Coordinates of N, CA and C in Angstrom, one line a residue:
M1036 N 136.3 106.9 -14.0 CA 135.6 107.4 -15.2 C 134.7 106.4 -15.8
F1037 N 133.4 106.5 -15.7 CA 132.5 105.5 -16.2 C 132.8 104.1 -15.7
G1038 N 133.5 104.0 -14.5 CA 133.8 102.7 -14.0 C 134.8 101.9 -14.7
K1039 N 135.4 102.5 -15.7 CA 136.4 101.7 -16.5 C 137.8 101.9 -16.0
K1040 N 138.5 100.8 -16.1 CA 139.9 100.8 -15.5 C 140.9 101.6 -16.4
L1041 N 141.7 102.4 -15.7 CA 142.8 103.1 -16.4 C 144.0 102.1 -16.5
P1042 N 144.7 102.2 -17.6 CA 145.9 101.4 -17.7 C 146.9 101.8 -16.6
A1043 N 147.6 100.9 -16.1 CA 148.7 101.2 -15.1 C 149.8 101.9 -15.7
A1044 N 150.0 101.6 -17.0 CA 151.1 102.2 -17.8 C 150.9 102.0 -19.3
V1045 N 151.5 102.8 -20.1 CA 151.4 102.7 -21.5 C 152.9 102.6 -22.0
L1046 N 153.1 101.5 -22.7 CA 154.5 101.1 -23.2 C 154.5 101.4 -24.7
W1047 N 155.5 102.1 -25.1 CA 155.6 102.6 -26.5 C 156.8 102.0 -27.2
D1048 N 156.6 101.4 -28.4 CA 157.7 101.2 -29.3 C 158.1 102.5 -29.9
M1049 N 159.3 102.6 -30.4 CA 159.8 103.9 -30.8 C 159.8 104.1 -32.4
D1050 N 160.7 103.3 -33.1 CA 160.8 103.5 -34.5 C 159.5 103.0 -35.2
G1051 N 158.8 104.0 -35.9 CA 157.6 103.6 -36.6 C 156.4 103.7 -35.8
T1052 N 156.5 103.9 -34.5 CA 155.3 104.0 -33.6 C 155.2 105.4 -33.0
L1053 N 156.3 105.7 -32.3 CA 156.4 107.1 -31.7 C 156.9 108.1 -32.8
V1054 N 158.0 107.7 -33.5 CA 158.6 108.6 -34.5 C 158.7 107.8 -35.8
D1055 N 158.5 108.5 -36.9 CA 158.5 107.9 -38.2 C 159.9 107.9 -38.8
S1056 N 160.8 107.1 -38.1 CA 162.2 107.1 -38.4 C 162.6 105.9 -39.3
E1057 N 161.7 105.1 -39.7 CA 162.1 103.9 -40.5 C 162.8 104.4 -41.8
H1058 N 162.4 105.5 -42.4 CA 163.1 105.9 -43.6 C 164.5 106.4 -43.3
Y1059 N 164.7 106.9 -42.1 CA 166.1 107.2 -41.7 C 167.0 106.0 -41.7
W1060 N 166.4 104.9 -41.1 CA 167.2 103.7 -41.0 C 167.5 103.1 -42.4
L1061 N 166.4 103.2 -43.3 CA 166.6 102.7 -44.7 C 167.7 103.5 -45.4
A1062 N 167.7 104.8 -45.3 CA 168.7 105.6 -45.9 C 170.1 105.3 -45.4
S1063 N 170.2 105.1 -44.1 CA 171.5 104.8 -43.5 C 172.0 103.4 -43.9
E1064 N 171.1 102.4 -44.0 CA 171.5 101.1 -44.5 C 171.9 101.1 -45.9
K1065 N 171.2 101.9 -46.7 CA 171.5 102.0 -48.1 C 172.9 102.6 -48.3
S1066 N 173.1 103.7 -47.6 CA 174.4 104.4 -47.7 C 175.6 103.4 -47.3
L1067 N 175.4 102.6 -46.3 CA 176.4 101.7 -45.9 C 176.6 100.6 -46.9
A1068 N 175.5 100.1 -47.5 CA 175.7 99.2 -48.6 C 176.4 99.7 -49.8
E1069 N 176.1 101.0 -50.2 CA 176.7 101.6 -51.3 C 178.2 101.8 -51.1
A1070 N 178.6 102.0 -49.8 CA 180.0 102.2 -49.5 C 180.8 100.8 -49.6
H1071 N 180.0 99.7 -49.7 CA 180.6 98.4 -49.9 C 180.3 97.9 -51.3
D1072 N 179.9 98.8 -52.2 CA 179.6 98.5 -53.6 C 178.5 97.4 -53.6
A1073 N 177.6 97.4 -52.7 CA 176.5 96.5 -52.7 C 175.1 97.2 -52.8
T1074 N 174.1 96.4 -53.1 CA 172.8 96.9 -53.3 C 171.9 96.7 -52.0
W1075 N 171.1 97.7 -51.7 CA 170.2 97.5 -50.6 C 168.9 98.1 -51.0
T1076 N 167.8 97.3 -51.0 CA 166.5 97.8 -51.5 C 165.6 98.2 -50.3
E1077 N 164.5 98.8 -50.7 CA 163.5 99.2 -49.7 C 163.0 98.0 -49.0
Q1078 N 162.8 96.9 -49.8 CA 162.3 95.7 -49.2 C 163.2 95.1 -48.2
D1079 N 164.5 95.2 -48.6 CA 165.6 94.7 -47.6 C 165.4 95.4 -46.3
G1080 N 165.2 96.7 -46.3 CA 165.0 97.5 -45.1 C 163.7 97.1 -44.4
H1081 N 162.7 96.9 -45.1 CA 161.4 96.6 -44.5 C 161.4 95.2 -43.8
D1082 N 162.2 94.3 -44.4 CA 162.4 93.0 -43.8 C 163.0 93.0 -42.4
L1083 N 163.7 94.1 -42.1 CA 164.4 94.2 -40.8 C 163.5 94.8 -39.7
I1084 N 162.4 95.4 -40.1 CA 161.6 96.2 -39.1 C 161.1 95.3 -38.0
G1085 N 161.3 95.7 -36.8 CA 160.9 95.0 -35.6 C 162.0 94.1 -35.0
N1086 N 163.1 93.8 -35.8 CA 164.2 93.0 -35.3 C 165.0 93.8 -34.3
S1087 N 165.8 93.1 -33.5 CA 166.8 93.8 -32.7 C 167.8 94.3 -33.6
L1088 N 168.5 95.4 -33.2 CA 169.5 96.1 -34.1 C 170.7 95.2 -34.3
Y1089 N 171.0 94.3 -33.4 CA 172.1 93.4 -33.5 C 171.8 92.3 -34.6
E1090 N 170.5 91.8 -34.5 CA 170.1 90.8 -35.5 C 170.1 91.5 -36.9
S1091 N 169.6 92.7 -37.0 CA 169.5 93.4 -38.3 C 171.0 93.6 -38.8
S1092 N 171.9 94.0 -37.9 CA 173.2 94.2 -38.4 C 173.9 93.0 -38.8
R1093 N 173.6 91.9 -38.2 CA 174.2 90.6 -38.7 C 173.7 90.3 -40.1
I1094 N 172.4 90.6 -40.4 CA 171.8 90.3 -41.7 C 172.5 91.3 -42.7
I1095 N 172.6 92.5 -42.3 CA 173.2 93.5 -43.2 C 174.7 93.1 -43.5
K1096 N 175.4 92.7 -42.5 CA 176.8 92.3 -42.7 C 177.0 91.2 -43.8
A1097 N 176.1 90.2 -43.6 CA 176.1 89.1 -44.6 C 175.7 89.5 -46.0
K1098 N 174.7 90.4 -46.0 CA 174.1 90.8 -47.3 C 175.1 91.7 -48.1
I1099 N 175.8 92.6 -47.5 CA 176.6 93.5 -48.2 C 178.1 93.0 -48.2
G1100 N 178.4 91.9 -47.5 CA 179.7 91.4 -47.5 C 180.7 92.3 -46.8
S1101 N 180.3 92.9 -45.7 CA 181.2 93.8 -45.0 C 182.2 93.1 -44.1
S1102 N 183.4 93.7 -44.0 CA 184.4 93.2 -43.0 C 184.2 93.8 -41.7
M1103 N 183.3 94.8 -41.5 CA 183.0 95.4 -40.2 C 182.4 94.4 -39.3
D1104 N 182.7 94.4 -38.0 CA 182.0 93.5 -37.1 C 180.6 94.0 -36.8
T1105 N 179.8 93.1 -36.2 CA 178.4 93.5 -36.0 C 178.3 94.7 -35.1
E1106 N 179.1 94.8 -34.1 CA 179.0 96.0 -33.1 C 179.3 97.3 -33.9
A1107 N 180.3 97.2 -34.8 CA 180.7 98.4 -35.5 C 179.5 98.9 -36.4
I1108 N 178.8 97.9 -37.0 CA 177.7 98.2 -37.9 C 176.6 98.8 -37.0
V1109 N 176.3 98.3 -35.9 CA 175.3 98.8 -35.0 C 175.6 100.2 -34.6
Q1110 N 176.8 100.5 -34.2 CA 177.2 101.9 -33.8 C 177.1 102.8 -35.0
H1111 N 177.6 102.4 -36.2 CA 177.6 103.2 -37.4 C 176.2 103.6 -37.8
L1112 N 175.3 102.7 -37.8 CA 173.9 103.0 -38.2 C 173.2 103.9 -37.2
T1113 N 173.5 103.6 -35.9 CA 172.9 104.4 -34.8 C 173.4 105.9 -34.9
D1114 N 174.7 106.0 -35.1 CA 175.2 107.4 -35.3 C 174.6 108.1 -36.5
S1115 N 174.4 107.4 -37.6 CA 173.8 108.0 -38.8 C 172.3 108.4 -38.5
V1116 N 171.6 107.6 -37.9 CA 170.2 107.9 -37.7 C 170.0 109.0 -36.6
V1117 N 170.8 109.0 -35.6 CA 170.8 110.0 -34.6 C 171.1 111.4 -35.2
A1118 N 172.1 111.4 -36.1 CA 172.4 112.7 -36.8 C 171.2 113.2 -37.6
K1119 N 170.4 112.3 -38.2 CA 169.3 112.7 -39.0 C 168.2 113.2 -38.0
L1120 N 168.0 112.5 -36.9 CA 167.0 112.9 -35.9 C 167.3 114.2 -35.3
A1121 N 168.6 114.6 -35.2 CA 169.0 115.9 -34.7 C 168.5 117.0 -35.6
V1122 N 168.4 116.7 -36.9 CA 167.9 117.7 -37.8 C 166.4 117.9 -37.7
E1123 N 165.7 116.7 -37.7 CA 164.2 116.7 -37.6 C 163.7 115.4 -37.1
I1124 N 162.8 115.4 -36.1 CA 162.2 114.2 -35.6 C 160.7 114.2 -36.2
P1125 N 160.5 113.2 -37.1 CA 159.1 113.1 -37.7 C 158.2 112.3 -36.7
W1126 N 157.4 113.0 -35.9 CA 156.6 112.3 -35.0 C 155.4 111.6 -35.7
R1127 N 155.0 110.5 -35.2 CA 153.8 109.8 -35.8 C 152.6 110.6 -35.3
P1128 N 151.5 110.6 -36.2 CA 150.3 111.3 -35.9 C 149.7 110.9 -34.6
G1129 N 149.4 111.8 -33.7 CA 148.7 111.6 -32.5 C 149.6 111.2 -31.3
A1130 N 150.9 110.9 -31.6 CA 151.7 110.3 -30.5 C 152.0 111.3 -29.4
K1131 N 152.4 112.5 -29.8 CA 152.7 113.5 -28.7 C 151.5 114.0 -28.0
E1132 N 150.4 114.1 -28.7 CA 149.1 114.5 -28.0 C 148.7 113.5 -27.0
L1133 N 148.8 112.2 -27.3 CA 148.4 111.1 -26.4 C 149.4 111.1 -25.2
L1134 N 150.6 111.3 -25.5 CA 151.6 111.3 -24.4 C 151.4 112.4 -23.4
R1135 N 151.0 113.6 -23.9 CA 150.7 114.7 -23.1 C 149.5 114.4 -22.1
E1136 N 148.5 113.7 -22.7 CA 147.3 113.4 -21.9 C 147.7 112.4 -20.8
L1137 N 148.5 111.4 -21.2 CA 148.9 110.4 -20.3 C 149.6 111.0 -19.1
K1138 N 150.5 112.0 -19.4 CA 151.3 112.6 -18.3 C 150.3 113.5 -17.4
R1139 N 149.3 114.1 -18.1 CA 148.4 114.9 -17.3 C 147.6 114.1 -16.3
K1140 N 147.3 112.9 -16.8 CA 146.5 111.9 -15.9 C 147.4 111.1 -15.0
K1141 N 148.7 111.4 -15.1 CA 149.7 110.7 -14.2 C 149.7 109.2 -14.5
I1142 N 149.6 108.8 -15.7 CA 149.7 107.4 -16.1 C 151.2 107.1 -16.5
K1143 N 151.8 106.1 -16.0 CA 153.2 105.8 -16.2 C 153.4 105.5 -17.7
T1144 N 154.6 105.8 -18.2 CA 155.0 105.5 -19.6 C 156.4 104.9 -19.7
A1145 N 156.6 104.1 -20.7 CA 157.9 103.6 -20.9 C 158.1 103.5 -22.4
L1146 N 159.3 103.8 -22.9 CA 159.7 103.6 -24.3 C 160.5 102.3 -24.4
V1147 N 160.0 101.4 -25.2 CA 160.5 100.0 -25.3 C 160.9 99.8 -26.8
T1148 N 162.2 99.9 -27.0 CA 162.7 99.9 -28.4 C 163.9 99.0 -28.6
M1149 N 164.0 98.5 -29.8 CA 165.2 97.7 -30.1 C 166.4 98.5 -30.6
S1150 N 166.2 99.8 -30.7 CA 167.3 100.7 -31.0 C 168.1 100.8 -29.7
L1151 N 169.4 101.3 -29.8 CA 170.2 101.5 -28.6 C 169.6 102.5 -27.6
H1152 N 169.9 102.2 -26.4 CA 169.4 103.1 -25.3 C 169.8 104.6 -25.6
R1153 N 171.0 104.8 -26.0 CA 171.5 106.2 -26.2 C 170.7 106.9 -27.3
M1154 N 170.3 106.1 -28.3 CA 169.5 106.7 -29.4 C 168.1 107.1 -28.8
A1155 N 167.5 106.2 -28.0 CA 166.2 106.5 -27.4 C 166.3 107.7 -26.6
E1156 N 167.4 107.9 -25.8 CA 167.5 109.1 -25.0 C 167.6 110.3 -25.8
E1157 N 168.2 110.3 -27.0 CA 168.3 111.4 -27.9 C 166.9 111.9 -28.3
V1158 N 166.0 110.9 -28.6 CA 164.7 111.2 -29.1 C 163.9 111.8 -27.9
V1159 N 163.9 111.1 -26.7 CA 163.2 111.6 -25.6 C 163.6 113.0 -25.2
R1160 N 164.9 113.3 -25.3 CA 165.4 114.6 -24.9 C 164.8 115.7 -25.7
R1161 N 164.3 115.4 -26.9 CA 163.8 116.4 -27.8 C 162.2 116.6 -27.7
I1162 N 161.6 115.8 -26.8 CA 160.2 116.0 -26.5 C 160.1 117.1 -25.5
P1163 N 159.3 118.1 -25.8 CA 159.2 119.3 -24.9 C 158.5 119.2 -23.6
F1164 N 158.4 118.0 -23.1 CA 157.9 117.8 -21.8 C 158.4 116.4 -21.3
D1165 N 158.2 116.1 -20.0 CA 158.8 114.9 -19.4 C 157.9 113.7 -19.8
A1166 N 158.2 113.1 -20.9 CA 157.3 112.2 -21.5 C 157.4 110.7 -21.0
F1167 N 158.6 110.3 -20.7 CA 158.8 108.9 -20.3 C 159.4 108.7 -19.0
D1168 N 158.8 107.7 -18.2 CA 159.4 107.4 -16.9 C 160.6 106.4 -17.0
V1169 N 160.5 105.6 -18.0 CA 161.5 104.5 -18.2 C 161.8 104.3 -19.7
I1170 N 163.1 104.1 -20.0 CA 163.5 103.7 -21.3 C 164.2 102.3 -21.3
I1171 N 163.7 101.4 -22.1 CA 164.4 100.1 -22.3 C 164.8 100.1 -23.8
G1172 N 166.2 100.0 -23.9 CA 166.7 99.9 -25.3 C 167.1 98.5 -25.6
G1173 N 167.4 98.2 -26.9 CA 167.8 96.9 -27.3 C 169.0 96.4 -26.6
D1174 N 169.9 97.3 -26.2 CA 171.1 96.8 -25.4 C 170.9 96.7 -23.9
D1175 N 169.6 96.8 -23.5 CA 169.3 96.7 -22.1 C 168.8 95.3 -21.8
V1176 N 168.5 94.5 -22.8 CA 168.0 93.1 -22.6 C 168.8 92.1 -23.3
A1177 N 168.9 90.9 -22.8 CA 169.6 89.8 -23.4 C 168.9 89.3 -24.7
R1178 N 167.6 89.2 -24.6 CA 166.7 88.8 -25.7 C 165.8 89.9 -26.1
G1179 N 165.9 90.3 -27.4 CA 165.0 91.3 -27.9 C 163.7 90.8 -28.4
K1180 N 162.9 91.7 -29.0 CA 161.7 91.3 -29.6 C 162.0 90.3 -30.7
P1181 N 161.1 89.2 -30.9 CA 159.8 89.0 -30.4 C 159.7 88.4 -29.0
F1182 N 160.8 88.1 -28.3 CA 160.7 87.6 -27.0 C 160.0 88.7 -26.1
P1183 N 159.4 88.3 -25.0 CA 158.7 89.2 -24.1 C 159.6 90.1 -23.2
D1184 N 160.9 89.7 -23.2 CA 161.8 90.4 -22.2 C 161.8 91.9 -22.2
P1185 N 161.8 92.6 -23.3 CA 161.8 94.1 -23.2 C 160.6 94.6 -22.5
Y1186 N 159.4 94.1 -22.8 CA 158.2 94.6 -22.2 C 158.1 94.1 -20.7
L1187 N 158.5 92.9 -20.4 CA 158.6 92.5 -19.0 C 159.5 93.4 -18.2
K1188 N 160.6 93.7 -18.8 CA 161.6 94.6 -18.0 C 161.0 96.0 -17.8
A1189 N 160.3 96.5 -18.8 CA 159.7 97.8 -18.7 C 158.6 97.8 -17.6
A1190 N 157.8 96.8 -17.6 CA 156.7 96.7 -16.6 C 157.4 96.6 -15.2
E1191 N 158.4 95.8 -15.1 CA 159.1 95.6 -13.8 C 159.7 97.0 -13.3
A1192 N 160.3 97.7 -14.2 CA 161.0 99.0 -13.9 C 159.9 100.0 -13.4
L1193 N 158.7 99.9 -14.0 CA 157.7 100.8 -13.6 C 156.9 100.4 -12.4
G1194 N 157.1 99.1 -11.9 CA 156.4 98.6 -10.8 C 155.0 98.3 -11.0
V1195 N 154.7 97.8 -12.3 CA 153.3 97.5 -12.6 C 153.3 96.1 -13.2
R1196 N 152.1 95.5 -13.3 CA 151.9 94.2 -13.9 C 151.7 94.4 -15.4
P1197 N 152.4 93.5 -16.2 CA 152.2 93.7 -17.7 C 150.8 93.6 -18.2
E1198 N 150.0 92.8 -17.5 CA 148.6 92.7 -17.9 C 147.7 93.9 -17.7
D1199 N 148.3 94.8 -16.9 CA 147.6 96.1 -16.6 C 148.1 97.2 -17.5
C1200 N 148.9 96.9 -18.5 CA 149.5 97.9 -19.4 C 149.0 97.8 -20.8
V1201 N 149.0 98.9 -21.5 CA 148.8 99.0 -22.9 C 150.1 99.1 -23.6
A1202 N 150.3 98.4 -24.7 CA 151.5 98.5 -25.5 C 151.2 98.9 -26.9
F1203 N 152.0 99.8 -27.5 CA 151.8 100.2 -28.9 C 153.0 99.7 -29.7
E1204 N 152.7 99.1 -30.9 CA 153.7 98.5 -31.8 C 153.3 98.7 -33.2
D1205 N 154.3 98.8 -34.1 CA 154.0 99.0 -35.5 C 154.4 97.8 -36.4
S1206 N 155.0 96.7 -35.7 CA 155.4 95.6 -36.5 C 154.9 94.3 -35.9
N1207 N 154.9 93.2 -36.7 CA 154.4 91.9 -36.1 C 155.4 91.4 -35.1
T1208 N 156.7 91.6 -35.3 CA 157.7 91.2 -34.4 C 157.5 91.8 -33.0
G1209 N 157.3 93.2 -33.0 CA 157.1 93.9 -31.8 C 155.8 93.5 -31.1
L1210 N 154.8 93.4 -31.9 CA 153.5 93.0 -31.4 C 153.5 91.7 -30.7
R1211 N 154.2 90.7 -31.3 CA 154.4 89.4 -30.7 C 155.1 89.5 -29.3
S1212 N 156.1 90.4 -29.2 CA 156.8 90.6 -28.0 C 155.8 91.1 -26.9
A1213 N 155.0 92.2 -27.2 CA 154.1 92.8 -26.3 C 153.0 91.8 -25.9
E1214 N 152.5 91.0 -26.9 CA 151.5 90.0 -26.6 C 152.0 88.9 -25.7
A1215 N 153.3 88.4 -25.9 CA 153.9 87.4 -25.1 C 154.1 87.8 -23.7
A1216 N 154.3 89.1 -23.5 CA 154.5 89.7 -22.2 C 153.2 89.8 -21.4
G1217 N 152.1 89.7 -22.1 CA 150.8 89.7 -21.5 C 150.1 91.1 -21.4
T1218 N 150.6 92.0 -22.2 CA 150.1 93.4 -22.2 C 148.8 93.4 -23.1
K1219 N 148.1 94.5 -22.9 CA 147.0 94.8 -23.9 C 147.7 95.4 -25.1
A1220 N 148.1 94.6 -26.1 CA 148.9 95.1 -27.2 C 148.1 95.6 -28.3
V1221 N 148.5 96.7 -28.8 CA 147.7 97.3 -30.0 C 148.7 97.5 -31.1
G1222 N 148.4 97.0 -32.3 CA 149.2 97.2 -33.4 C 148.7 98.4 -34.3
I1223 N 149.7 99.3 -34.6 CA 149.3 100.4 -35.5 C 150.2 100.3 -36.7
P1224 N 149.8 99.6 -37.8 CA 150.7 99.3 -38.9 C 151.2 100.6 -39.6
N1225 N 152.4 100.5 -40.0 CA 153.0 101.7 -40.7 C 153.7 101.3 -42.0
F1226 N 154.9 100.9 -42.0 CA 155.6 100.5 -43.2 C 155.3 99.1 -43.6
V1227 N 155.0 98.2 -42.7 CA 154.8 96.8 -43.0 C 153.4 96.4 -42.5
E1228 N 152.9 95.4 -43.1 CA 151.6 94.9 -42.7 C 151.7 94.1 -41.5
I1229 N 150.7 94.1 -40.6 CA 150.7 93.3 -39.4 C 149.5 92.3 -39.6
P1230 N 149.8 91.0 -39.6 CA 148.7 90.0 -39.9 C 147.7 90.1 -38.8
M1231 N 146.5 90.0 -39.1 CA 145.4 89.9 -38.2 C 145.1 88.5 -37.8
I1232 N 145.2 88.2 -36.5 CA 144.9 86.9 -36.0 C 143.9 87.0 -34.9
P1233 N 143.1 85.9 -34.5 CA 142.1 86.0 -33.5 C 142.6 86.6 -32.2
G1234 N 141.9 87.6 -31.7 CA 142.2 88.2 -30.4 C 143.2 89.4 -30.5
R1235 N 143.7 89.6 -31.7 CA 144.7 90.7 -31.9 C 144.0 92.0 -32.1
I1236 N 144.5 93.1 -31.6 CA 143.9 94.4 -31.7 C 144.8 95.3 -32.7
L1237 N 144.2 95.8 -33.7 CA 144.9 96.7 -34.7 C 144.1 98.0 -34.8
W1238 N 144.8 99.1 -34.7 CA 144.2 100.4 -35.0 C 144.9 101.0 -36.2
P1239 N 144.1 101.8 -37.0 CA 144.8 102.4 -38.1 C 145.7 103.5 -37.8
T1240 N 145.6 104.2 -36.7 CA 146.4 105.4 -36.3 C 146.2 105.7 -34.8
L1241 N 147.1 106.5 -34.3 CA 146.9 107.0 -32.9 C 146.3 108.4 -33.0
D1242 N 146.2 109.0 -34.2 CA 145.6 110.3 -34.3 C 144.2 110.4 -33.8
G1243 N 144.0 111.2 -32.8 CA 142.7 111.3 -32.2 C 142.4 110.3 -31.0
V1244 N 143.4 109.4 -30.8 CA 143.2 108.5 -29.7 C 143.4 109.2 -28.3
R1245 N 142.6 108.9 -27.4 CA 142.6 109.5 -26.1 C 142.6 108.4 -25.0
V1246 N 142.9 108.8 -23.8 CA 142.9 107.8 -22.7 C 141.6 107.1 -22.5
K1247 N 140.5 107.7 -22.8 CA 139.2 107.0 -22.7 C 139.2 105.8 -23.7
D1248 N 139.9 105.9 -24.8 CA 139.9 104.8 -25.8 C 140.8 103.7 -25.2
L1249 N 141.8 104.0 -24.4 CA 142.6 102.9 -23.8 C 141.8 102.2 -22.7
Q1250 N 141.0 103.0 -22.0 CA 140.1 102.4 -21.0 C 139.2 101.3 -21.6
K1251 N 138.8 101.5 -22.8 CA 137.8 100.5 -23.4 C 138.5 99.2 -23.6
L1252 N 139.8 99.2 -23.7 CA 140.5 97.9 -23.8 C 140.4 97.0 -22.6
F1253 N 140.1 97.6 -21.5 CA 139.9 96.9 -20.2 C 138.4 96.7 -19.8
S1254 N 137.5 97.2 -20.7 CA 136.1 97.3 -20.3 C 135.4 96.0 -20.1
K1255 N 136.0 94.9 -20.6 CA 135.3 93.6 -20.4 C 135.9 92.8 -19.2
E1256 N 136.8 93.5 -18.5 CA 137.4 92.8 -17.3 C 136.6 93.0 -16.1

């Protein structure tokens, strides 16, 4: 199409990029803190965005003075958010529409999240079409974002080169991971600001974005 290269695959972050679930996490964190007679603010929650769930749970444990171990906090928060998603999944604008077009054009897709694999499966199960070829959860890699490992593993699982992929992220931590992996990384800020640095690509939204817009990312190659 117009001589422009199609991405070999599109790699999606989940929380805050595919689904607007960050407020579910905040509510679950706040509820856990209150059960420990501790305070948890919106800023506390925002400070965790993009972290691995295990790193976030270690921070929560220290902040609220919990006797729960990190694994128990991870599972508790995941169960809480999954229960909320079972009631309603708040999709980010344009996400499902772009996913549909990617599948129509037979472009490979992966969900690359720091949430647990089982939670990602719950979200994917509720998409009314076969949206993702691969799921990489936070418990599928030894090193999470901002290390490149999650995106490298996704590209390997899809059988493509990272540099031939587009990656979507809503946090600086996630964007650093996608950039370090060598993908065409695009930041779509949501709850937290993403700093603009030379060479970085930021879009205000995925609403109205189509495959032809992704092709433009490779137009200078």
